[in-house]
Structure formats: structure tokens, C-alpha cells
Tab-separated table of C-alpha atoms in Angstrom:
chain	number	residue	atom	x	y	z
W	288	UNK	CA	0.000	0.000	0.000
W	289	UNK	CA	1.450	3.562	0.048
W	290	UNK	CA	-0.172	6.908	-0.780
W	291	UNK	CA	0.590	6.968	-4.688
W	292	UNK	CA	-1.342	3.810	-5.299
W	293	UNK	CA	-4.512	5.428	-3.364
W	294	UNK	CA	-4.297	8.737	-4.728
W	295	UNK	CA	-4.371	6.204	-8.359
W	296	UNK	CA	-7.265	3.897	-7.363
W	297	UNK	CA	-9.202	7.170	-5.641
W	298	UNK	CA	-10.106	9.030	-9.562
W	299	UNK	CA	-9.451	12.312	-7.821
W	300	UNK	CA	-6.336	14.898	-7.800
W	301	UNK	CA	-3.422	14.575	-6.026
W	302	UNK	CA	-3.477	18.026	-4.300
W	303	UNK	CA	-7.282	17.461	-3.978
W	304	UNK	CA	-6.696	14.302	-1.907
W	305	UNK	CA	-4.041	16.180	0.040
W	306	UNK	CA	-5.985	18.939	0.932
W	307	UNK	CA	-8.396	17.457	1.886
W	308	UNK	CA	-6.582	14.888	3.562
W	309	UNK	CA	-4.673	17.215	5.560
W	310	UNK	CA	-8.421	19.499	6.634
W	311	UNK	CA	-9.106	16.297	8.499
W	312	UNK	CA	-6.341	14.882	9.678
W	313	UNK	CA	-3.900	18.130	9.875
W	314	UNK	CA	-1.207	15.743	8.443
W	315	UNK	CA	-0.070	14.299	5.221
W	316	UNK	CA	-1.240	11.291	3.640
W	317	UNK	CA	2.182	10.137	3.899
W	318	UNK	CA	3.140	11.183	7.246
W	319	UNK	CA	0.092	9.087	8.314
W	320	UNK	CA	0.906	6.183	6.394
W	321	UNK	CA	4.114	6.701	7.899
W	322	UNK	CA	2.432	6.619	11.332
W	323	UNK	CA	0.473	3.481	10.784
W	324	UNK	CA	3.468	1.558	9.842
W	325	UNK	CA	5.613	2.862	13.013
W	326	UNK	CA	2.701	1.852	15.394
W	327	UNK	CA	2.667	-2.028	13.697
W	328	UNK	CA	6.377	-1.876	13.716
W	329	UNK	CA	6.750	-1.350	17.134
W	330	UNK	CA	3.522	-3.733	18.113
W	331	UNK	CA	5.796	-6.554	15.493
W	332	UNK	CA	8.353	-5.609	17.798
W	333	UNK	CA	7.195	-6.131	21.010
W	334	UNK	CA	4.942	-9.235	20.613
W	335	UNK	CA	7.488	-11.138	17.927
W	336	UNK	CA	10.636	-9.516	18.632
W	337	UNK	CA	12.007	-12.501	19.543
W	338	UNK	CA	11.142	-14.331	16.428
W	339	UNK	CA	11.239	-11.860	13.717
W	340	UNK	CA	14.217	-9.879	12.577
W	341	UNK	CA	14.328	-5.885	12.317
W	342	UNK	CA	14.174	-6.759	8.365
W	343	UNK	CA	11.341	-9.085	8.670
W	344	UNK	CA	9.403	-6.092	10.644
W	345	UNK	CA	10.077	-3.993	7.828
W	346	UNK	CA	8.911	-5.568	5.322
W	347	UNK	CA	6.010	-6.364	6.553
W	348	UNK	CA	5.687	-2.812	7.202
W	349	UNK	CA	5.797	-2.031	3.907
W	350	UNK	CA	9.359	-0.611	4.076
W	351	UNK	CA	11.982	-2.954	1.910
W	352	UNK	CA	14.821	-1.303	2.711
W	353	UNK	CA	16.113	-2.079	6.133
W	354	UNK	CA	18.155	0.993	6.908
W	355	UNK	CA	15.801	3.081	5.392
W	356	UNK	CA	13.295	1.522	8.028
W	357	UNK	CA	15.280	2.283	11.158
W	358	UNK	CA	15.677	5.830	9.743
W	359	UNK	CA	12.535	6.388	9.802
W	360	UNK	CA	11.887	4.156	13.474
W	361	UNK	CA	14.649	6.039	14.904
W	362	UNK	CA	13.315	9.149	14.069
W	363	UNK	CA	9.581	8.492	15.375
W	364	UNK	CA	10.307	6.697	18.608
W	365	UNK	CA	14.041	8.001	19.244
W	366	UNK	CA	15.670	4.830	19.499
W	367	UNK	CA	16.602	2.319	16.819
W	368	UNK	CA	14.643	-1.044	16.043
W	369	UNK	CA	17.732	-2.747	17.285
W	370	UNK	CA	17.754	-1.059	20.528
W	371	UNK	CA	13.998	-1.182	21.520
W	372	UNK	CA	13.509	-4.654	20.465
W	373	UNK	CA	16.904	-5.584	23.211
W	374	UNK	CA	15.144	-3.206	25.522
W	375	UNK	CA	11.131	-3.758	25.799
């Protein structure tokens, strides 16, 4: 899933979906795409972190690239993948 492939299946604008988007939500489609997959990330984390790797999590986040990942983890929770999942 990501935000492209919506705005594509949804018929309408781009910067109509935004704005829109964002009068709701007051963020971006992406940052709250963004936020979805940080939230099951860090519930992968804590319930399989035993039994899944920090790639594994990101995939099935949606995110293939695995530094790219705990960029983006790092920079929502503070701490990297690595160190949360030693440290929950």
C-alpha cells in the first residue's frame, strides 16, 4: 500500500486528496501512512521480537529497505529497532 497507489485507485487529484486529507487529519497522507506503519512496527516488535528480525518487521511494514526503516523508526520513537527490540 502507500499513498501513490490510493491517490491512483481514488479518480481524484493529487493536491485534492491532500488537501483534503490534511483538513481532516492536519497531516499528510504520507506522514500518516508513515504513522500506521511505526505503530505495527513497534507492536511486530514487542509481541514477535524474539522471532522476527528488524528486516522481517520492515517488510512487513511495507518498508523494503532495512536501513531506510530504522531511519525512519529512529526518528519516530528516538531509538533504533535494534535497541527497543533488546530493551522492551
Amino acid at each position: 500500500l502507500s499513498v501513490g497507489r490510493l491517490l491512483e485507485e481514488s479518480g481524484y487529484a493529487k493536491d485534492y486528496i491532500r488537501s483534503e486529507f490534511l483538513a481532516v487529519t492536519k497531516i499528510t497522507p504520507k506522514k500518516y501512512l508513515t504513522n500506521i506503519r511505526m505503530k505495527n512496527a513497534k507492536t511486530m516488535l514487542e509481541l514477535y521480537g524474539n522471532d522476527m528480525s528488524i528486516g522481517e518487521v520492515a517488510e512487513r511494514c511495507g518498508i523494503i529497505d532495512q536501513s531506510i526503516f530504522s531511519r525512519i523508526f529512529k526518528k519516530h520513537f528516538g531509538v533504533s529497532p535494534t535497541e527497543y527490540k533488546n530493551n522492551r
